[in-house]
């Protein structure tokens, strides 16, 4: 019995749990990140003389020409020591980097490359890296020693006064901006990484290294080792590693500012999961006017600083301040008593943002909202554009002599704002890598309004190697290539068939596939679409909807036929005939065999032989593979397609009538008469006259039986006809007009 | 400019002091008493994986017990220490290799007890306690891999035992012991901290914090336990990675 089936799995890592409960793998993962053992009395072998001190370096120890004096701290990255540089006689901080961070040599090489880049950062508010090296197989680097503690320690005593917080964050933001300009992201900004020197000046440390430890190493991805998640941006919290950008650092600066002002983080929670969810889904509580902490004597948080916080904490990276430098500028403006340029987040904007995250709920409110947007001059737009917009609105208001003028101005402004909002959305979409959707957004902008920025963005959205197309709200259930125009058919959860043009990502809605579930409710279970296949001429399609198979016209969506069985599958034998069947396991119990449906005649022919899904047709449509229920078990069988006729018809109609000799005769007969069209079976004529449908496979020479035609059809296929000639397979002359497919 | 380097305290293994295993390996002298004692005690601590290994190869309880005991005799003979090769970097693989070697040459030796050795290194009662070990029920894996799994469990159990010893010396040790049981118990994923807090009169937040500290401490002990049986500090992570990989794949259990 397999363990997976019988033993509970760990909810954290999905590994098997021990019989008595614990997940050993999780505990060992913790141990990868754990601090080296303190040399205490319970050390292994403590009862053995001479082994008691094992476990951690005895200090002071000498390492790589440094004397380690004391441990300052340890964390995911490694251990930090206060150390004396024995050559230069100065005190430094020496950080031993955990070897766990480098599973592969190329990771080590990348660490060294990045560490060297960081070492070249030269900014008064960045902790300078002195040396990067390796000794005894141990990577380490040394930095200037900061002995004023960290911001994390400072914040333990409560929030900072607003001016102090702004001044501090301005310096930190400038340092971050300096690094960004040199291509270095911090990725792990938090109060613990803001250190103070002896003069109380803040310095940033651990630039860019977080990525090496937390993202690149597969072992360190468990939430226990991610460290504190409070400062992660939504894109980091969602694990969208490729979207991490300078804007992610701006977010973290916003969190630090928020915490410095209020003493608490904007998104708190009981667990990592809860914090991640809040970061992605919730708006931070506004700070404006609130007293920091519980201290009633504290001054309220100034509205402008609250605005700046919330602007940094925008879920969409494109809506945050464009750079850390811009945040620093804003903070400096506030410190100088000048008005800031960021606009407060209006309640309308909050509503829009809520709506964006709760799209379904907000559909009803959309009409109301758009009316509001049109009526209100200040609408939801790109925030940087907003200032200009506001200026324009004010000028207009000043100039307005009549309500009509003001209304026109408002209208103009609203259109303008919508344009920029769409541009911003396209830019954000492009940053997500969804170039197709970005292009769609751009294509939707009025041609007359498009400026240089539109052209630039359009250009930036070109040349997508792995063309990716956003589907907006469509949740695709089935994809298929439509054969004639070579478009991608997308069958959505909403039952609408859409056409995606692979050249430009343009999406065109096609027919809606009617729901036939109710008709077949006795047999079918509702499970949603699982199959979509087009006839070779693209005129018809078959789709599996739960346990119902639907055959419909591509252009109109008109259902020609539907049938139900368990796990239906089907293949198009040619332009008109589709073979469908239920899955072996289920259909065998229901006794429903495979069936052939002819889209021209509407005739369903049940195959007496037991043919069951899954079915597969060879690319040249000459060989069919299917599973078949035999007394000795289920098999996969392969048969030339024309021989299906025998499977279909022989047992019932001609089971006893065809000897091998007769088949041979029929074959000779057929080859002598080409397609054998002239040999329309008298019997079939009689059947038609009697008002019965022609059997789809009874197209060969009549009395000689279908096999003659079959053999001849197969022979033709071998001579290079990719499909049996439709005329050859055609029904009686009365219907021949339909045969020119 | 190197003179200062001579001031380094411990030499072998660089910055970190040598691991217990590296001291044994470096002992060199075949009859270095401290190293011999250390080797034997270390091996004794890890007898359960050896027992499980034998049982998985088809031995019955009595002969597995005999062989494990006999192997400890062999260990302190000093012969093994001479055979320890420096390239053996992990005690785990060393122990199993020596054990297998000893088993295959066992017929050349007199049975330990006949020879009059006879000292019982592991109380027989303990052997009886291991007959219901879940590792014995694992099917479809090689005895070597099951040995490694049982090894991982041993490392874990020893760390937990060390943690329990520490807890016994702590304030409010009952509360801490309760936390420890919940951390390593079946409900580890959804621990009812509020419930523990209510029983012991501790606010839920503080319970959570204490549990976190305990878990961190257990991780440290695990690391130190693994460290004792590998050659160098750098190998700790390699060994941990190996064990994590081993434990993350579901073993087939009958």
Short mmCIF file of N, CA and C in Angstrom, two decimals, chain A residues 318-452:
data_model
loop_
_atom_site.label_atom_id
_atom_site.label_comp_id
_atom_site.label_asym_id
_atom_site.label_seq_id
_atom_site.Cartn_x
_atom_site.Cartn_y
_atom_site.Cartn_z
N UNK A 318 2.99 50.26 -10.59
CA UNK A 318 3.06 51.46 -11.41
C UNK A 318 2.42 52.66 -10.72
N UNK A 319 1.61 52.41 -9.71
CA UNK A 319 0.94 53.53 -9.05
C UNK A 319 1.73 54.06 -7.86
N UNK A 320 2.78 53.36 -7.49
CA UNK A 320 3.61 53.86 -6.39
C UNK A 320 4.49 55.00 -6.89
N UNK A 321 5.10 55.74 -5.99
CA UNK A 321 6.05 56.76 -6.46
C UNK A 321 7.03 56.12 -7.45
N UNK A 322 7.35 56.88 -8.49
CA UNK A 322 8.11 56.29 -9.59
C UNK A 322 9.47 55.79 -9.16
N UNK A 323 10.03 56.39 -8.11
CA UNK A 323 11.34 55.93 -7.66
C UNK A 323 11.48 56.24 -6.18
N UNK A 324 12.49 55.63 -5.58
CA UNK A 324 12.77 55.94 -4.18
C UNK A 324 13.19 57.40 -4.05
N UNK A 325 13.85 57.90 -5.10
CA UNK A 325 14.27 59.30 -5.09
C UNK A 325 13.07 60.22 -5.02
N UNK A 326 12.00 59.85 -5.74
CA UNK A 326 10.82 60.69 -5.73
C UNK A 326 10.19 60.72 -4.33
N UNK A 327 10.22 59.58 -3.67
CA UNK A 327 9.71 59.53 -2.29
C UNK A 327 10.55 60.45 -1.40
N UNK A 328 11.87 60.38 -1.58
CA UNK A 328 12.75 61.24 -0.79
C UNK A 328 12.44 62.71 -1.06
N UNK A 329 12.19 63.05 -2.33
CA UNK A 329 11.85 64.44 -2.68
C UNK A 329 10.59 64.89 -1.95
N UNK A 330 9.60 64.00 -1.96
CA UNK A 330 8.34 64.33 -1.31
C UNK A 330 8.54 64.55 0.20
N UNK A 331 9.33 63.66 0.80
CA UNK A 331 9.58 63.79 2.24
C UNK A 331 10.31 65.10 2.53
N UNK A 332 11.26 65.43 1.65
CA UNK A 332 12.00 66.68 1.85
C UNK A 332 11.08 67.89 1.69
N UNK A 333 10.16 67.81 0.73
CA UNK A 333 9.19 68.90 0.56
C UNK A 333 8.40 69.07 1.85
N UNK A 334 7.96 67.97 2.39
CA UNK A 334 7.17 68.06 3.62
C UNK A 334 8.01 68.65 4.75
N UNK A 335 9.28 68.24 4.81
CA UNK A 335 10.15 68.74 5.88
C UNK A 335 10.37 70.25 5.75
N UNK A 336 10.39 70.71 4.47
CA UNK A 336 10.57 72.14 4.25
C UNK A 336 9.26 72.91 4.40
N UNK A 337 8.18 72.20 4.67
CA UNK A 337 6.89 72.86 4.83
C UNK A 337 6.21 73.15 3.51
N UNK A 338 6.70 72.56 2.40
CA UNK A 338 6.05 72.78 1.11
C UNK A 338 4.96 71.73 0.93
N UNK A 339 3.99 72.04 0.08
CA UNK A 339 2.96 71.02 -0.18
C UNK A 339 3.56 69.83 -0.95
N UNK A 340 3.11 68.66 -0.62
CA UNK A 340 3.60 67.50 -1.37
C UNK A 340 2.80 67.38 -2.66
N UNK A 341 3.36 66.65 -3.60
CA UNK A 341 2.70 66.52 -4.89
C UNK A 341 1.78 65.33 -4.98
N UNK A 342 1.98 64.39 -4.06
CA UNK A 342 1.10 63.22 -4.09
C UNK A 342 -0.27 63.62 -3.63
N UNK A 343 -1.26 63.03 -4.24
CA UNK A 343 -2.63 63.30 -3.92
C UNK A 343 -3.11 62.26 -2.92
N UNK A 344 -3.93 62.68 -1.98
CA UNK A 344 -4.45 61.65 -1.10
C UNK A 344 -5.30 60.65 -1.88
N UNK A 345 -5.34 59.46 -1.37
CA UNK A 345 -6.19 58.44 -1.99
C UNK A 345 -7.62 58.77 -1.61
N UNK A 346 -8.46 59.05 -2.61
CA UNK A 346 -9.84 59.43 -2.31
C UNK A 346 -10.66 58.19 -2.04
N UNK A 347 -11.81 58.45 -1.43
CA UNK A 347 -12.65 57.30 -1.13
C UNK A 347 -13.14 56.67 -2.42
N UNK A 348 -13.34 57.51 -3.45
CA UNK A 348 -13.77 56.97 -4.73
C UNK A 348 -12.71 56.01 -5.27
N UNK A 349 -11.45 56.44 -5.13
CA UNK A 349 -10.36 55.62 -5.62
C UNK A 349 -10.29 54.31 -4.87
N UNK A 350 -10.53 54.39 -3.58
CA UNK A 350 -10.56 53.16 -2.78
C UNK A 350 -11.62 52.22 -3.32
N UNK A 351 -12.77 52.82 -3.64
CA UNK A 351 -13.87 52.00 -4.14
C UNK A 351 -13.47 51.33 -5.45
N UNK A 352 -12.81 52.08 -6.30
CA UNK A 352 -12.39 51.52 -7.58
C UNK A 352 -11.41 50.40 -7.34
N UNK A 353 -10.48 50.63 -6.42
CA UNK A 353 -9.48 49.59 -6.14
C UNK A 353 -10.14 48.34 -5.56
N UNK A 354 -11.13 48.60 -4.70
CA UNK A 354 -11.85 47.47 -4.14
C UNK A 354 -12.54 46.70 -5.27
N UNK A 355 -13.14 47.49 -6.16
CA UNK A 355 -13.85 46.89 -7.27
C UNK A 355 -12.93 46.07 -8.15
N UNK A 356 -11.71 46.57 -8.33
CA UNK A 356 -10.78 45.86 -9.19
C UNK A 356 -10.47 44.49 -8.60
N UNK A 357 -10.42 44.43 -7.27
CA UNK A 357 -10.11 43.16 -6.65
C UNK A 357 -11.34 42.28 -6.48
N UNK A 358 -12.50 42.91 -6.56
CA UNK A 358 -13.73 42.14 -6.37
C UNK A 358 -14.62 42.37 -7.58
N UNK A 359 -14.06 41.99 -8.72
CA UNK A 359 -14.65 42.39 -9.98
C UNK A 359 -16.12 41.98 -10.11
N UNK A 360 -16.41 40.78 -9.70
CA UNK A 360 -17.78 40.32 -9.91
C UNK A 360 -18.77 41.16 -9.12
N UNK A 361 -18.40 41.42 -7.87
CA UNK A 361 -19.30 42.19 -7.02
C UNK A 361 -19.49 43.59 -7.55
N UNK A 362 -18.46 44.09 -8.22
CA UNK A 362 -18.50 45.50 -8.55
C UNK A 362 -19.17 45.76 -9.89
N UNK A 363 -19.53 44.69 -10.60
CA UNK A 363 -20.15 44.90 -11.91
C UNK A 363 -21.39 45.78 -11.77
N UNK A 364 -22.20 45.49 -10.77
CA UNK A 364 -23.44 46.26 -10.60
C UNK A 364 -23.15 47.73 -10.33
N UNK A 365 -22.10 47.93 -9.56
CA UNK A 365 -21.80 49.31 -9.20
C UNK A 365 -21.10 50.07 -10.30
N UNK A 366 -20.72 49.36 -11.36
CA UNK A 366 -19.88 50.00 -12.36
C UNK A 366 -20.59 51.18 -13.03
N UNK A 367 -21.85 50.99 -13.34
CA UNK A 367 -22.58 52.06 -14.02
C UNK A 367 -22.62 53.31 -13.14
N UNK A 368 -22.92 53.09 -11.90
CA UNK A 368 -22.97 54.19 -10.95
C UNK A 368 -21.61 54.87 -10.86
N UNK A 369 -20.59 54.04 -10.80
CA UNK A 369 -19.24 54.57 -10.68
C UNK A 369 -18.88 55.43 -11.88
N UNK A 370 -19.20 54.92 -13.08
CA UNK A 370 -18.79 55.69 -14.24
C UNK A 370 -19.52 57.02 -14.28
N UNK A 371 -20.77 57.02 -13.79
CA UNK A 371 -21.48 58.29 -13.72
C UNK A 371 -20.76 59.24 -12.77
N UNK A 372 -20.32 58.68 -11.67
CA UNK A 372 -19.59 59.49 -10.70
C UNK A 372 -18.32 60.04 -11.30
N UNK A 373 -17.64 59.15 -12.04
CA UNK A 373 -16.35 59.55 -12.61
C UNK A 373 -16.57 60.68 -13.60
N UNK A 374 -17.60 60.53 -14.41
CA UNK A 374 -17.86 61.56 -15.41
C UNK A 374 -18.21 62.87 -14.72
N UNK A 375 -18.96 62.78 -13.66
CA UNK A 375 -19.41 63.99 -13.00
C UNK A 375 -18.33 64.62 -12.16
N UNK A 376 -17.52 63.80 -11.57
CA UNK A 376 -16.51 64.35 -10.69
C UNK A 376 -15.24 64.63 -11.48
N UNK A 377 -14.71 65.82 -11.30
CA UNK A 377 -13.53 66.19 -12.07
C UNK A 377 -12.34 65.33 -11.62
N UNK A 378 -12.23 65.17 -10.36
CA UNK A 378 -11.11 64.37 -9.86
C UNK A 378 -11.52 62.91 -9.90
N UNK A 379 -11.01 62.20 -10.84
CA UNK A 379 -11.42 60.81 -10.97
C UNK A 379 -10.19 59.93 -10.76
N UNK A 380 -10.39 58.72 -11.03
CA UNK A 380 -9.31 57.77 -10.75
C UNK A 380 -8.34 57.72 -11.90
N UNK A 381 -7.22 58.27 -11.70
CA UNK A 381 -6.23 58.32 -12.79
C UNK A 381 -4.85 58.02 -12.26
N UNK A 382 -3.99 57.95 -13.16
CA UNK A 382 -2.57 57.86 -12.88
C UNK A 382 -2.20 58.97 -11.92
N UNK A 383 -1.58 58.62 -10.82
CA UNK A 383 -1.47 59.64 -9.79
C UNK A 383 -0.54 60.78 -10.16
N UNK A 384 0.45 60.48 -10.95
CA UNK A 384 1.36 61.58 -11.28
C UNK A 384 0.72 62.57 -12.23
N UNK A 385 -0.15 62.01 -13.05
CA UNK A 385 -0.87 62.86 -13.97
C UNK A 385 -1.86 63.73 -13.20
N UNK A 386 -2.25 63.22 -12.05
CA UNK A 386 -3.33 63.86 -11.33
C UNK A 386 -3.02 65.29 -10.94
N UNK A 387 -1.77 65.53 -10.65
CA UNK A 387 -1.45 66.88 -10.21
C UNK A 387 -1.70 67.88 -11.33
N UNK A 388 -1.23 67.51 -12.51
CA UNK A 388 -1.47 68.36 -13.66
C UNK A 388 -2.96 68.51 -13.89
N UNK A 389 -3.65 67.39 -13.70
CA UNK A 389 -5.09 67.41 -13.91
C UNK A 389 -5.76 68.38 -12.94
N UNK A 390 -5.26 68.33 -11.71
CA UNK A 390 -5.87 69.19 -10.70
C UNK A 390 -5.62 70.65 -11.05
N UNK A 391 -4.38 70.92 -11.49
CA UNK A 391 -4.06 72.28 -11.88
C UNK A 391 -5.00 72.77 -12.97
N UNK A 392 -5.20 71.90 -13.95
CA UNK A 392 -6.07 72.25 -15.06
C UNK A 392 -7.48 72.49 -14.57
N UNK A 393 -7.91 71.62 -13.66
CA UNK A 393 -9.25 71.77 -13.13
C UNK A 393 -9.40 73.10 -12.40
N UNK A 394 -8.36 73.43 -11.65
CA UNK A 394 -8.45 74.69 -10.90
C UNK A 394 -8.50 75.89 -11.85
N UNK A 395 -7.63 75.81 -12.88
CA UNK A 395 -7.64 76.91 -13.86
C UNK A 395 -9.00 77.00 -14.53
N UNK A 396 -9.52 75.85 -14.89
CA UNK A 396 -10.83 75.83 -15.52
C UNK A 396 -11.89 76.40 -14.60
N UNK A 397 -11.79 75.99 -13.36
CA UNK A 397 -12.79 76.46 -12.40
C UNK A 397 -12.72 77.97 -12.27
N UNK A 398 -11.48 78.49 -12.26
CA UNK A 398 -11.30 79.92 -12.13
C UNK A 398 -11.87 80.65 -13.34
N UNK A 399 -11.67 80.02 -14.48
CA UNK A 399 -12.12 80.65 -15.71
C UNK A 399 -13.62 80.45 -15.97
N UNK A 400 -14.15 79.45 -15.32
CA UNK A 400 -15.51 79.07 -15.69
C UNK A 400 -16.49 80.20 -15.47
N UNK A 401 -17.19 80.59 -16.51
CA UNK A 401 -18.18 81.65 -16.36
C UNK A 401 -19.57 81.07 -16.34
N UNK A 402 -19.66 79.90 -16.90
CA UNK A 402 -20.99 79.29 -16.87
C UNK A 402 -20.85 77.80 -16.55
N UNK A 403 -21.93 77.24 -16.14
CA UNK A 403 -21.95 75.79 -15.84
C UNK A 403 -21.58 74.98 -17.06
N UNK A 404 -21.96 75.43 -18.23
CA UNK A 404 -21.71 74.67 -19.45
C UNK A 404 -20.21 74.55 -19.70
N UNK A 405 -19.53 75.67 -19.52
CA UNK A 405 -18.07 75.65 -19.73
C UNK A 405 -17.42 74.67 -18.76
N UNK A 406 -17.84 74.78 -17.51
CA UNK A 406 -17.25 73.90 -16.49
C UNK A 406 -17.53 72.45 -16.82
N UNK A 407 -18.73 72.17 -17.29
CA UNK A 407 -19.08 70.80 -17.61
C UNK A 407 -18.22 70.29 -18.77
N UNK A 408 -18.04 71.17 -19.79
CA UNK A 408 -17.22 70.76 -20.92
C UNK A 408 -15.79 70.48 -20.48
N UNK A 409 -15.32 71.38 -19.63
CA UNK A 409 -13.95 71.21 -19.14
C UNK A 409 -13.83 69.89 -18.37
N UNK A 410 -14.86 69.64 -17.58
CA UNK A 410 -14.84 68.43 -16.79
C UNK A 410 -14.83 67.20 -17.71
N UNK A 411 -15.63 67.28 -18.75
CA UNK A 411 -15.74 66.19 -19.69
C UNK A 411 -14.38 65.93 -20.35
N UNK A 412 -13.80 67.01 -20.78
CA UNK A 412 -12.50 66.92 -21.44
C UNK A 412 -11.47 66.28 -20.50
N UNK A 413 -11.51 66.76 -19.28
CA UNK A 413 -10.53 66.28 -18.30
C UNK A 413 -10.76 64.80 -18.00
N UNK A 414 -12.02 64.43 -17.92
CA UNK A 414 -12.32 63.03 -17.62
C UNK A 414 -11.79 62.13 -18.72
N UNK A 415 -11.97 62.57 -19.98
CA UNK A 415 -11.48 61.77 -21.10
C UNK A 415 -9.96 61.68 -21.04
N UNK A 416 -9.35 62.80 -20.74
CA UNK A 416 -7.89 62.86 -20.64
C UNK A 416 -7.40 61.90 -19.55
N UNK A 417 -8.09 61.97 -18.44
CA UNK A 417 -7.68 61.11 -17.33
C UNK A 417 -7.85 59.63 -17.67
N UNK A 418 -8.92 59.32 -18.35
CA UNK A 418 -9.15 57.93 -18.74
C UNK A 418 -8.02 57.46 -19.64
N UNK A 419 -7.60 58.37 -20.52
CA UNK A 419 -6.51 58.02 -21.43
C UNK A 419 -5.25 57.66 -20.63
N UNK A 420 -4.92 58.52 -19.68
CA UNK A 420 -3.69 58.26 -18.91
C UNK A 420 -3.85 57.05 -17.99
N UNK A 421 -5.05 56.89 -17.49
CA UNK A 421 -5.27 55.72 -16.62
C UNK A 421 -5.06 54.44 -17.42
N UNK A 422 -5.55 54.44 -18.67
CA UNK A 422 -5.38 53.25 -19.50
C UNK A 422 -3.91 53.04 -19.83
N UNK A 423 -3.22 54.15 -20.11
CA UNK A 423 -1.78 54.04 -20.38
C UNK A 423 -1.07 53.41 -19.17
N UNK A 424 -1.44 53.90 -17.99
CA UNK A 424 -0.79 53.37 -16.78
C UNK A 424 -1.08 51.90 -16.62
N UNK A 425 -2.32 51.55 -16.94
CA UNK A 425 -2.70 50.15 -16.83
C UNK A 425 -1.92 49.31 -17.84
N UNK A 426 -1.77 49.86 -19.04
CA UNK A 426 -1.01 49.13 -20.08
C UNK A 426 0.44 48.96 -19.63
N UNK A 427 0.97 50.01 -19.02
CA UNK A 427 2.36 49.94 -18.56
C UNK A 427 2.50 48.86 -17.48
N UNK A 428 1.56 48.86 -16.55
CA UNK A 428 1.62 47.86 -15.48
C UNK A 428 1.43 46.46 -16.06
N UNK A 429 0.54 46.35 -17.04
CA UNK A 429 0.30 45.06 -17.68
C UNK A 429 1.56 44.58 -18.38
N UNK A 430 2.22 45.52 -19.04
CA UNK A 430 3.45 45.17 -19.73
C UNK A 430 4.50 44.69 -18.72
N UNK A 431 4.55 45.35 -17.56
CA UNK A 431 5.53 44.94 -16.54
C UNK A 431 5.23 43.56 -16.03
N UNK A 432 3.98 43.19 -16.06
CA UNK A 432 3.63 41.83 -15.67
C UNK A 432 4.00 40.84 -16.75
N UNK A 433 4.41 41.33 -17.92
CA UNK A 433 4.80 40.45 -19.01
C UNK A 433 3.64 40.10 -19.91
N UNK A 434 2.50 40.73 -19.70
CA UNK A 434 1.32 40.40 -20.48
C UNK A 434 1.22 41.38 -21.65
N UNK A 435 2.09 41.19 -22.63
CA UNK A 435 2.16 42.17 -23.72
C UNK A 435 0.89 42.19 -24.55
N UNK A 436 0.28 41.04 -24.72
CA UNK A 436 -0.92 40.98 -25.55
C UNK A 436 -2.02 41.86 -25.00
N UNK A 437 -2.23 41.75 -23.69
CA UNK A 437 -3.28 42.54 -23.07
C UNK A 437 -2.90 44.02 -23.10
N UNK A 438 -1.62 44.29 -22.89
CA UNK A 438 -1.18 45.68 -22.94
C UNK A 438 -1.47 46.26 -24.33
N UNK A 439 -1.19 45.48 -25.36
CA UNK A 439 -1.46 45.96 -26.72
C UNK A 439 -2.95 46.17 -26.95
N UNK A 440 -3.74 45.26 -26.35
CA UNK A 440 -5.19 45.44 -26.49
C UNK A 440 -5.63 46.74 -25.84
N UNK A 441 -5.07 47.00 -24.67
CA UNK A 441 -5.43 48.24 -23.97
C UNK A 441 -5.06 49.44 -24.83
N UNK A 442 -3.85 49.37 -25.40
CA UNK A 442 -3.39 50.50 -26.21
C UNK A 442 -4.25 50.65 -27.46
N UNK A 443 -4.62 49.51 -28.04
CA UNK A 443 -5.42 49.57 -29.26
C UNK A 443 -6.78 50.19 -28.98
N UNK A 444 -7.22 50.08 -27.74
CA UNK A 444 -8.54 50.61 -27.41
C UNK A 444 -8.56 52.12 -27.21
N UNK A 445 -7.41 52.76 -27.20
CA UNK A 445 -7.37 54.21 -26.97
C UNK A 445 -7.70 54.95 -28.26
N UNK A 446 -8.41 56.04 -28.14
CA UNK A 446 -8.81 56.76 -29.35
C UNK A 446 -7.60 57.22 -30.15
N UNK A 447 -7.68 57.02 -31.47
CA UNK A 447 -6.54 57.33 -32.33
C UNK A 447 -6.15 58.80 -32.24
N UNK A 448 -7.13 59.66 -32.10
CA UNK A 448 -6.83 61.09 -32.10
C UNK A 448 -6.06 61.53 -30.86
N UNK A 449 -6.15 60.75 -29.80
CA UNK A 449 -5.55 61.16 -28.54
C UNK A 449 -4.12 60.64 -28.40
N UNK A 450 -3.75 59.67 -29.24
CA UNK A 450 -2.47 58.99 -29.06
C UNK A 450 -1.29 59.94 -29.28
N UNK A 451 -0.44 60.01 -28.30
CA UNK A 451 0.72 60.88 -28.41
C UNK A 451 2.00 60.05 -28.45
N UNK A 452 3.10 60.73 -28.23
CA UNK A 452 4.41 60.07 -28.29
C UNK A 452 4.49 58.95 -27.26
#
